[in-house]
Structure formats: C-alpha cells, structure tokens
Amino acid sequence: MPDQQVDATRQAGNSHKRALVLAGAGAAGNAWEIGLMAGLSDAGVDVTEADLIIGTSAGSTVAAQITSGTGPVELCAAILAETPRPRGPVLESDRGHGHLSGPNYMEWSNKILGSAEHASDMRRKMGAAALELEGSDGSRQAQWRATVAARLPSHHWPQQPVQITAVDAHTGDPVVFDRHSGIDLVDAVAASTSNGFGGPYRIGANRYINGGYRRSANADLAAGYRRVLVLEPFGGRSRYPPEWGMDLATQVDELRAGGSSVETVFPDGGVGHVFDVNALDPSTRLPAARGGYDQGRALAARLSVFWR
C-alpha cells in the first residue's frame, strides 16, 4: 500500500500499544537481532508480543521469521548450529554483470547518494540506477526469491500486524507492505532486501528497491504507539546528510515529541567488528548471534521495565 502519514485517529487508537522496529544490516544484522531477542526471551522478556512489528531490509526477514510461529530462541539455536564459514574476500567490482558484491554495492550506492539534492531525489536516482542493473531473463530474481523463501519458516502473513518497507523503483515513492496489500509475504521481504542480489525486485508490473531508502530504520511508522523499541545494528549511523532528516535520531525525536517512549538498542563490543562493509557476509552470523544473545541477557532487566 502507498506510504501515508499516520492520521490522528489511528495514533489515538495506538496510544497504549507497543511497537518493535527492526532495522537492516545484512546477514550480521539479521543474526544479531535474532540473538538479542533470544537472550531477552530466555531472561523472560518477549518483545515479539509487540502490537506492531516494522521490518526494513534484513529486519524485514527477522519480522517475518519471528511472527511465523518459530520463536527467536529456536531461530538463534539454528544460527548457532550453522557450520562456521570463513570470511569472504572483498571482491573486485563486478558492475555490468547485473550484480554487486557487498563492498561494491556500497561504492555504487554512495556515488548515487552523493549526487542527490534531497531524499526524494535520492530515491528516484537510486531506483533509476537499480533499473539499469535489471537482468533480462529474470533468473537472478527467481534465485533471490528462492533464497528468501528458504529463510522464512512460513510464507503466509501473520495475523499480528507486520509492516515491511520498500521503495518504488520507477517513481521513488516509499511503500509499506502488510497483509492487506495483496502482496505475497515472500515477495514483500524480497523487495525490502533487494540489495541482496543487486537490481530492483519485480512484483507484477512494479519494481522495488531496498526499504532502507525510505528512511533509516523507518521507526517513524510507529508514530502514536506508547512504547517503541528499536533494534538498530548500525548503531544509529546514517549514510544520509543530516539535513535530510533520514537518520534514526531525528525519528526518535519525532516519536518522543508525539508522546511515545522510545528505547534504542545498538550492538555492544561483544559482536566484534561485523557491522562494516561486509555485513552481508554469512560468516558474520555466528559472532553476531552470540554477541546479540549475551547482550539481550544483559539488557533484560532494564528492558523488562520499559516493555511491560
């Protein structure tokens, strides 16, 4: 559905409710968020009970996973049981082949960000540049959809309210998918995580790019909720100029000005150096999940007071 301002009536109806915001950060971010929620759960704090869950990029995968009937403890155990992988190399540029590696994606996208005059201009330029990468046979998209589908315990939207963000590649307009959008859950997550395969993700006649280009973390979608918990793997850092107001700190200020109590959680030193340009690297999952779990246990007493 089109991204719209939350009206006063809806905000009033949510004034006693809780929202959980799951930001993106590749494979590392996915594992850290799951690990952190598993640690909280083992310590008696279940944040998956939120009245609204907002997922962006890798956070959209987490949102779909934790509302599937499979809890964060089980999801974390599965990550910890994975075979450890060596850290992948920083690849030379492979632009022109319809795909960008993690480091090269950053280089490619930073050039587009640097040429934009404002947020709307950036979204339009990012969408246009992504469309230029679109392959003709659709095989890479099919591969990506299969990858996303394999990560989700369920391919059906939950009854619990979940919102997944994306951006229309043709228009640059922000988009928010939910179970009323008429869009398959797998497609919604694949669109929000589209930088995972490089290029726009096609749903029908439309093309979409990563939800992180709507706004960092997209915590503003929780406007009107009484308590908002934000899990942000990149520590609140923003790639956008401050004057665009895309950063998490600006969104937190907006939420608090609207009456919401907000807690933000960033990774601590226990995860190591996984949140860099190689956050997409699957080798980061084990340390991120372990560090997140320990951090969740440590934060449980404080967050229990906030969440309950």
mmCIF file of C-alpha atoms in Angstrom:
data_model
loop_
_atom_site.group_PDB
_atom_site.id
_atom_site.type_symbol
_atom_site.label_atom_id
_atom_site.label_comp_id
_atom_site.label_asym_id
_atom_site.label_seq_id
_atom_site.Cartn_x
_atom_site.Cartn_y
_atom_site.Cartn_z
ATOM 1 C CA MET A 1 0.000 0.000 0.000
ATOM 2 C CA PRO A 2 1.197 3.569 -0.502
ATOM 3 C CA ASP A 3 3.175 5.008 2.393
ATOM 4 C CA GLN A 4 0.993 7.634 4.107
ATOM 5 C CA GLN A 5 1.103 9.843 7.161
ATOM 6 C CA VAL A 6 -0.410 8.183 10.230
ATOM 7 C CA ASP A 7 -3.599 10.102 10.983
ATOM 8 C CA ALA A 8 -4.596 11.400 14.411
ATOM 9 C CA THR A 9 -7.389 8.835 14.846
ATOM 10 C CA ARG A 10 -5.039 5.914 14.277
ATOM 11 C CA GLN A 11 -2.432 7.392 16.604
ATOM 12 C CA ALA A 12 -5.009 7.805 19.364
ATOM 13 C CA GLY A 13 -6.050 4.160 18.966
ATOM 14 C CA ASN A 14 -2.452 3.021 19.402
ATOM 15 C CA SER A 15 -1.620 5.198 22.388
ATOM 16 C CA HIS A 16 -1.367 2.222 24.792
ATOM 17 C CA LYS A 17 0.328 -0.164 22.376
ATOM 18 C CA ARG A 18 3.912 -1.307 21.748
ATOM 19 C CA ALA A 19 5.885 -1.314 18.514
ATOM 20 C CA LEU A 20 9.069 -3.198 17.676
ATOM 21 C CA VAL A 21 11.294 -1.706 14.960
ATOM 22 C CA LEU A 22 13.816 -3.994 13.239
ATOM 23 C CA ALA A 23 16.355 -2.144 11.111
ATOM 24 C CA GLY A 24 18.550 -3.645 8.408
ATOM 25 C CA ALA A 25 22.234 -4.632 8.285
ATOM 26 C CA GLY A 26 22.665 -7.721 6.139
ATOM 27 C CA ALA A 27 23.461 -11.186 7.448
ATOM 28 C CA ALA A 28 25.086 -9.760 10.559
ATOM 29 C CA GLY A 29 22.074 -7.610 11.407
ATOM 30 C CA ASN A 30 19.652 -10.480 10.968
ATOM 31 C CA ALA A 31 21.654 -12.710 13.307
ATOM 32 C CA TRP A 32 22.257 -10.005 15.916
ATOM 33 C CA GLU A 33 18.573 -9.083 16.143
ATOM 34 C CA ILE A 34 17.528 -12.716 16.468
ATOM 35 C CA GLY A 35 20.260 -13.380 19.034
ATOM 36 C CA LEU A 36 19.323 -10.332 21.073
ATOM 37 C CA MET A 37 15.638 -11.277 21.149
ATOM 38 C CA ALA A 38 16.581 -14.843 22.064
ATOM 39 C CA GLY A 39 18.650 -13.573 25.002
ATOM 40 C CA LEU A 40 15.774 -11.370 26.125
ATOM 41 C CA SER A 41 13.325 -14.251 25.792
ATOM 42 C CA ASP A 42 15.493 -16.604 27.842
ATOM 43 C CA ALA A 43 15.576 -13.899 30.511
ATOM 44 C CA GLY A 44 11.784 -13.569 30.488
ATOM 45 C CA VAL A 45 11.231 -10.632 28.132
ATOM 46 C CA ASP A 46 9.266 -11.421 24.966
ATOM 47 C CA VAL A 47 9.419 -8.422 22.630
ATOM 48 C CA THR A 48 7.832 -10.437 19.811
ATOM 49 C CA GLU A 49 4.494 -9.748 21.528
ATOM 50 C CA ALA A 50 4.563 -6.234 20.052
ATOM 51 C CA ASP A 51 1.310 -4.818 18.705
ATOM 52 C CA LEU A 52 3.186 -3.745 15.564
ATOM 53 C CA ILE A 53 6.448 -5.003 14.074
ATOM 54 C CA ILE A 54 8.202 -2.867 11.449
ATOM 55 C CA GLY A 55 10.869 -4.527 9.305
ATOM 56 C CA THR A 56 13.382 -2.908 6.983
ATOM 57 C CA SER A 57 15.768 -4.805 4.703
ATOM 58 C CA ALA A 58 17.329 -7.584 6.822
ATOM 59 C CA GLY A 59 14.929 -6.536 9.577
ATOM 60 C CA SER A 60 12.027 -7.477 7.309
ATOM 61 C CA THR A 61 13.343 -11.036 7.221
ATOM 62 C CA VAL A 62 13.524 -11.039 11.008
ATOM 63 C CA ALA A 63 9.976 -9.645 11.260
ATOM 64 C CA ALA A 64 8.660 -12.455 9.064
ATOM 65 C CA GLN A 65 10.681 -15.086 10.925
ATOM 66 C CA ILE A 66 9.657 -14.188 14.484
ATOM 67 C CA THR A 67 5.944 -13.960 13.598
ATOM 68 C CA SER A 68 5.935 -17.347 11.843
ATOM 69 C CA GLY A 69 5.335 -19.439 14.946
ATOM 70 C CA THR A 70 9.050 -20.084 15.344
ATOM 71 C CA GLY A 71 10.411 -18.070 18.267
ATOM 72 C CA PRO A 72 13.737 -16.231 18.490
ATOM 73 C CA VAL A 73 15.265 -18.857 20.804
ATOM 74 C CA GLU A 74 14.742 -21.565 18.199
ATOM 75 C CA LEU A 75 15.840 -19.268 15.378
ATOM 76 C CA CYS A 76 19.005 -18.361 17.290
ATOM 77 C CA ALA A 77 19.766 -22.018 18.005
ATOM 78 C CA ALA A 78 19.584 -22.707 14.273
ATOM 79 C CA ILE A 79 22.117 -19.940 13.566
ATOM 80 C CA LEU A 80 24.479 -21.222 16.250
ATOM 81 C CA ALA A 81 24.238 -24.712 14.739
ATOM 82 C CA GLU A 82 25.348 -23.489 11.321
ATOM 83 C CA THR A 83 28.730 -24.607 10.060
ATOM 84 C CA PRO A 84 31.215 -21.754 10.624
ATOM 85 C CA ARG A 85 32.253 -20.096 7.381
ATOM 86 C CA PRO A 86 35.499 -18.303 6.563
ATOM 87 C CA ARG A 87 35.161 -14.609 5.980
ATOM 88 C CA GLY A 88 34.578 -13.894 2.297
ATOM 89 C CA PRO A 89 37.025 -11.805 0.287
ATOM 90 C CA VAL A 90 36.430 -8.205 -0.669
ATOM 91 C CA LEU A 91 35.613 -8.671 -4.327
ATOM 92 C CA GLU A 92 36.734 -6.526 -7.213
ATOM 93 C CA SER A 93 33.959 -4.583 -8.906
ATOM 94 C CA ASP A 94 31.587 -6.737 -10.908
ATOM 95 C CA ARG A 95 29.291 -3.977 -12.080
ATOM 96 C CA GLY A 96 27.965 -4.596 -15.554
ATOM 97 C CA HIS A 97 27.099 -8.196 -14.719
ATOM 98 C CA GLY A 98 23.781 -7.368 -13.060
ATOM 99 C CA HIS A 99 25.100 -7.889 -9.535
ATOM 100 C CA LEU A 100 27.052 -6.014 -6.895
ATOM 101 C CA SER A 101 29.013 -7.556 -4.040
ATOM 102 C CA GLY A 102 28.667 -6.039 -0.555
ATOM 103 C CA PRO A 103 31.674 -3.684 -0.789
ATOM 104 C CA ASN A 104 30.913 -2.745 -4.372
ATOM 105 C CA TYR A 105 27.272 -2.133 -3.564
ATOM 106 C CA MET A 106 28.385 0.459 -1.039
ATOM 107 C CA GLU A 107 30.709 2.116 -3.540
ATOM 108 C CA TRP A 108 27.991 2.145 -6.222
ATOM 109 C CA SER A 109 25.259 3.460 -3.949
ATOM 110 C CA ASN A 110 27.475 6.076 -2.266
ATOM 111 C CA LYS A 111 28.066 7.711 -5.650
ATOM 112 C CA ILE A 112 24.337 7.992 -6.201
ATOM 113 C CA LEU A 113 23.764 9.356 -2.698
ATOM 114 C CA GLY A 114 26.463 11.950 -3.266
ATOM 115 C CA SER A 115 24.756 13.214 -6.425
ATOM 116 C CA ALA A 116 21.299 13.634 -4.857
ATOM 117 C CA GLU A 117 19.932 17.001 -3.726
ATOM 118 C CA HIS A 118 17.399 15.709 -1.214
ATOM 119 C CA ALA A 119 15.770 12.484 -0.041
ATOM 120 C CA SER A 120 13.134 12.274 -2.792
ATOM 121 C CA ASP A 121 15.772 12.958 -5.429
ATOM 122 C CA MET A 122 17.951 10.229 -3.922
ATOM 123 C CA ARG A 123 15.126 7.674 -4.055
ATOM 124 C CA ARG A 124 14.368 8.468 -7.683
ATOM 125 C CA LYS A 125 18.042 8.273 -8.679
ATOM 126 C CA MET A 126 18.587 5.083 -6.709
ATOM 127 C CA GLY A 127 15.553 3.498 -8.349
ATOM 128 C CA ALA A 128 16.669 4.568 -11.837
ATOM 129 C CA ALA A 129 20.185 3.232 -11.253
ATOM 130 C CA ALA A 130 18.791 -0.069 -9.960
ATOM 131 C CA LEU A 131 16.569 -0.407 -13.026
ATOM 132 C CA GLU A 132 19.687 -0.158 -15.198
ATOM 133 C CA LEU A 133 21.007 -3.280 -13.441
ATOM 134 C CA GLU A 134 17.874 -5.323 -14.099
ATOM 135 C CA GLY A 135 18.607 -8.547 -15.915
ATOM 136 C CA SER A 136 16.573 -9.596 -18.921
ATOM 137 C CA ASP A 137 15.914 -13.261 -18.126
ATOM 138 C CA GLY A 138 14.724 -12.911 -14.526
ATOM 139 C CA SER A 139 16.895 -15.820 -13.363
ATOM 140 C CA ARG A 140 18.656 -13.763 -10.697
ATOM 141 C CA GLN A 141 15.314 -12.567 -9.297
ATOM 142 C CA ALA A 142 13.985 -16.129 -9.206
ATOM 143 C CA GLN A 143 17.144 -17.183 -7.394
ATOM 144 C CA TRP A 144 16.751 -14.387 -4.859
ATOM 145 C CA ARG A 145 13.104 -15.211 -4.243
ATOM 146 C CA ALA A 146 14.017 -18.839 -3.606
ATOM 147 C CA THR A 147 16.752 -17.729 -1.184
ATOM 148 C CA VAL A 148 14.335 -15.508 0.737
ATOM 149 C CA ALA A 149 11.648 -18.192 0.783
ATOM 150 C CA ALA A 150 14.102 -20.693 2.267
ATOM 151 C CA ARG A 151 14.830 -18.301 5.142
ATOM 152 C CA LEU A 152 11.184 -17.952 6.204
ATOM 153 C CA PRO A 153 9.559 -20.665 8.339
ATOM 154 C CA SER A 154 6.163 -19.573 6.971
ATOM 155 C CA HIS A 155 5.270 -17.931 3.669
ATOM 156 C CA HIS A 156 1.979 -16.530 4.952
ATOM 157 C CA TRP A 157 1.394 -13.126 6.510
ATOM 158 C CA PRO A 158 0.759 -13.418 10.263
ATOM 159 C CA GLN A 159 -2.378 -12.054 11.872
ATOM 160 C CA GLN A 160 -0.099 -9.961 14.081
ATOM 161 C CA PRO A 161 0.430 -6.555 12.406
ATOM 162 C CA VAL A 162 3.694 -6.510 10.454
ATOM 163 C CA GLN A 163 4.820 -3.736 8.119
ATOM 164 C CA ILE A 164 7.621 -4.215 5.578
ATOM 165 C CA THR A 165 9.178 -1.248 3.829
ATOM 166 C CA ALA A 166 10.366 -0.749 0.250
ATOM 167 C CA VAL A 167 10.677 1.994 -2.368
ATOM 168 C CA ASP A 168 9.069 2.027 -5.831
ATOM 169 C CA ALA A 169 11.990 1.967 -8.283
ATOM 170 C CA HIS A 170 10.083 3.754 -11.057
ATOM 171 C CA THR A 171 8.694 6.650 -9.013
ATOM 172 C CA GLY A 172 10.934 6.770 -5.940
ATOM 173 C CA ASP A 173 7.821 6.697 -3.747
ATOM 174 C CA PRO A 174 8.108 4.971 -0.359
ATOM 175 C CA VAL A 175 5.943 1.863 0.041
ATOM 176 C CA VAL A 176 4.822 -0.120 3.077
ATOM 177 C CA PHE A 177 3.560 -3.688 2.620
ATOM 178 C CA ASP A 178 1.324 -5.520 5.089
ATOM 179 C CA ARG A 179 -1.112 -8.427 4.959
ATOM 180 C CA HIS A 180 -3.762 -6.179 3.421
ATOM 181 C CA SER A 181 -1.544 -5.146 0.479
ATOM 182 C CA GLY A 182 -2.337 -8.120 -1.727
ATOM 183 C CA ILE A 183 1.395 -8.877 -1.951
ATOM 184 C CA ASP A 184 2.855 -12.258 -1.064
ATOM 185 C CA LEU A 185 4.962 -12.186 2.127
ATOM 186 C CA VAL A 186 7.988 -13.690 0.374
ATOM 187 C CA ASP A 187 7.795 -11.021 -2.334
ATOM 188 C CA ALA A 188 7.474 -8.236 0.248
ATOM 189 C CA VAL A 189 10.599 -9.416 2.093
ATOM 190 C CA ALA A 190 12.489 -9.977 -1.171
ATOM 191 C CA ALA A 191 11.655 -6.423 -2.267
ATOM 192 C CA SER A 192 12.755 -4.903 1.044
ATOM 193 C CA THR A 193 16.038 -6.833 0.872
ATOM 194 C CA SER A 194 16.571 -6.322 -2.867
ATOM 195 C CA ASN A 195 20.167 -5.112 -2.498
ATOM 196 C CA GLY A 196 20.985 -8.726 -1.643
ATOM 197 C CA PHE A 197 21.013 -9.598 -5.336
ATOM 198 C CA GLY A 198 21.627 -6.200 -6.928
ATOM 199 C CA GLY A 199 18.917 -4.587 -9.033
ATOM 200 C CA PRO A 200 15.217 -3.978 -8.464
ATOM 201 C CA TYR A 201 12.783 -6.673 -7.348
ATOM 202 C CA ARG A 202 9.807 -7.184 -9.628
ATOM 203 C CA ILE A 203 6.255 -7.685 -8.326
ATOM 204 C CA GLY A 204 3.820 -7.679 -11.214
ATOM 205 C CA ALA A 205 4.436 -4.584 -13.318
ATOM 206 C CA ASN A 206 6.215 -2.773 -10.477
ATOM 207 C CA ARG A 207 9.851 -2.766 -9.403
ATOM 208 C CA TYR A 208 11.075 -2.129 -5.853
ATOM 209 C CA ILE A 209 14.343 -1.340 -4.095
ATOM 210 C CA ASN A 210 15.555 -1.724 -0.525
ATOM 211 C CA GLY A 211 13.337 -0.409 2.262
ATOM 212 C CA GLY A 212 16.267 1.385 3.887
ATOM 213 C CA TYR A 213 16.000 4.071 1.204
ATOM 214 C CA ARG A 214 12.632 5.086 2.592
ATOM 215 C CA ARG A 215 14.253 6.201 5.847
ATOM 216 C CA SER A 216 16.876 4.744 8.191
ATOM 217 C CA ALA A 217 15.150 2.094 10.364
ATOM 218 C CA ASN A 218 11.710 3.554 9.448
ATOM 219 C CA ALA A 219 10.905 3.982 13.135
ATOM 220 C CA ASP A 220 8.599 6.890 12.239
ATOM 221 C CA LEU A 221 5.997 4.305 11.154
ATOM 222 C CA ALA A 222 5.461 3.633 14.876
ATOM 223 C CA ALA A 223 4.090 7.159 15.415
ATOM 224 C CA GLY A 224 1.388 7.159 18.078
ATOM 225 C CA TYR A 225 2.491 3.939 19.790
ATOM 226 C CA ARG A 226 3.055 4.344 23.521
ATOM 227 C CA ARG A 227 6.294 2.359 23.653
ATOM 228 C CA VAL A 228 8.667 1.861 20.748
ATOM 229 C CA LEU A 229 11.688 -0.435 20.898
ATOM 230 C CA VAL A 230 14.208 -0.002 18.064
ATOM 231 C CA LEU A 231 16.894 -2.604 17.304
ATOM 232 C CA GLU A 232 19.464 -0.862 15.092
ATOM 233 C CA PRO A 233 22.537 -2.917 14.150
ATOM 234 C CA PHE A 234 24.459 0.010 12.647
ATOM 235 C CA GLY A 235 24.340 1.942 15.918
ATOM 236 C CA GLY A 236 22.181 4.764 14.583
ATOM 237 C CA ARG A 237 24.743 5.768 11.974
ATOM 238 C CA SER A 238 23.306 7.230 8.779
ATOM 239 C CA ARG A 239 24.674 7.457 5.246
ATOM 240 C CA TYR A 240 22.431 10.429 4.513
ATOM 241 C CA PRO A 241 23.129 14.150 5.023
ATOM 242 C CA PRO A 242 21.721 15.330 8.392
ATOM 243 C CA GLU A 243 19.538 17.965 6.747
ATOM 244 C CA TRP A 244 17.513 15.264 5.025
ATOM 245 C CA GLY A 245 16.145 14.092 8.374
ATOM 246 C CA MET A 246 16.558 10.448 7.373
ATOM 247 C CA ASP A 247 18.596 9.468 10.445
ATOM 248 C CA LEU A 248 17.282 7.461 13.385
ATOM 249 C CA ALA A 249 17.950 10.230 15.928
ATOM 250 C CA THR A 250 15.564 12.560 14.083
ATOM 251 C CA GLN A 251 12.891 9.870 14.023
ATOM 252 C CA VAL A 252 13.321 9.207 17.736
ATOM 253 C CA ASP A 253 12.910 12.922 18.441
ATOM 254 C CA GLU A 254 9.734 12.951 16.339
ATOM 255 C CA LEU A 255 8.319 9.934 18.148
ATOM 256 C CA ARG A 256 9.044 11.382 21.568
ATOM 257 C CA ALA A 257 7.538 14.726 20.551
ATOM 258 C CA GLY A 258 4.390 12.787 19.670
ATOM 259 C CA GLY A 259 4.225 11.206 23.125
ATOM 260 C CA SER A 260 5.976 7.871 22.531
ATOM 261 C CA SER A 261 8.501 6.401 24.931
ATOM 262 C CA VAL A 262 11.410 5.128 22.842
ATOM 263 C CA GLU A 263 14.304 2.798 23.603
ATOM 264 C CA THR A 264 17.054 2.171 21.060
ATOM 265 C CA VAL A 265 19.405 -0.799 21.267
ATOM 266 C CA PHE A 266 22.714 -0.841 19.386
ATOM 267 C CA PRO A 267 25.272 -3.676 19.278
ATOM 268 C CA ASP A 268 27.884 -3.648 22.023
ATOM 269 C CA GLY A 269 31.503 -4.799 21.818
ATOM 270 C CA GLY A 270 30.538 -8.440 22.174
ATOM 271 C CA VAL A 271 29.699 -8.818 18.490
ATOM 272 C CA GLY A 272 33.167 -7.842 17.269
ATOM 273 C CA HIS A 273 33.737 -5.997 14.010
ATOM 274 C CA VAL A 274 30.904 -7.468 11.943
ATOM 275 C CA PHE A 275 28.960 -4.312 11.097
ATOM 276 C CA ASP A 276 31.174 -2.964 8.352
ATOM 277 C CA VAL A 277 31.007 -3.163 4.557
ATOM 278 C CA ASN A 278 30.972 -6.971 4.846
ATOM 279 C CA ALA A 279 27.814 -7.156 6.979
ATOM 280 C CA LEU A 280 26.271 -9.121 4.102
ATOM 281 C CA ASP A 281 28.908 -11.835 4.542
ATOM 282 C CA PRO A 282 27.340 -15.029 6.006
ATOM 283 C CA SER A 283 30.498 -15.576 8.095
ATOM 284 C CA THR A 284 29.337 -12.743 10.368
ATOM 285 C CA ARG A 285 26.233 -14.602 11.529
ATOM 286 C CA LEU A 286 27.770 -16.705 14.302
ATOM 287 C CA PRO A 287 29.584 -13.893 16.168
ATOM 288 C CA ALA A 288 26.631 -11.557 15.655
ATOM 289 C CA ALA A 289 24.134 -14.070 17.080
ATOM 290 C CA ARG A 290 26.358 -14.944 20.048
ATOM 291 C CA GLY A 291 27.029 -11.306 20.834
ATOM 292 C CA GLY A 292 23.361 -10.419 20.442
ATOM 293 C CA TYR A 293 22.284 -13.221 22.771
ATOM 294 C CA ASP A 294 24.664 -12.159 25.528
ATOM 295 C CA GLN A 295 23.611 -8.544 25.094
ATOM 296 C CA GLY A 296 19.935 -9.488 25.328
ATOM 297 C CA ARG A 297 20.516 -11.302 28.596
ATOM 298 C CA ALA A 298 22.389 -8.298 29.954
ATOM 299 C CA LEU A 299 19.674 -5.830 28.921
ATOM 300 C CA ALA A 300 16.709 -7.899 30.075
ATOM 301 C CA ALA A 301 16.214 -6.291 33.481
ATOM 302 C CA ARG A 302 16.182 -2.746 32.069
ATOM 303 C CA LEU A 303 14.054 -3.542 29.025
ATOM 304 C CA SER A 304 11.593 -5.529 31.105
ATOM 305 C CA VAL A 305 10.629 -2.373 32.958
ATOM 306 C CA PHE A 306 10.253 -0.458 29.693
ATOM 307 C CA TRP A 307 8.394 -3.151 27.762
ATOM 308 C CA ARG A 308 5.930 -4.178 30.427
#
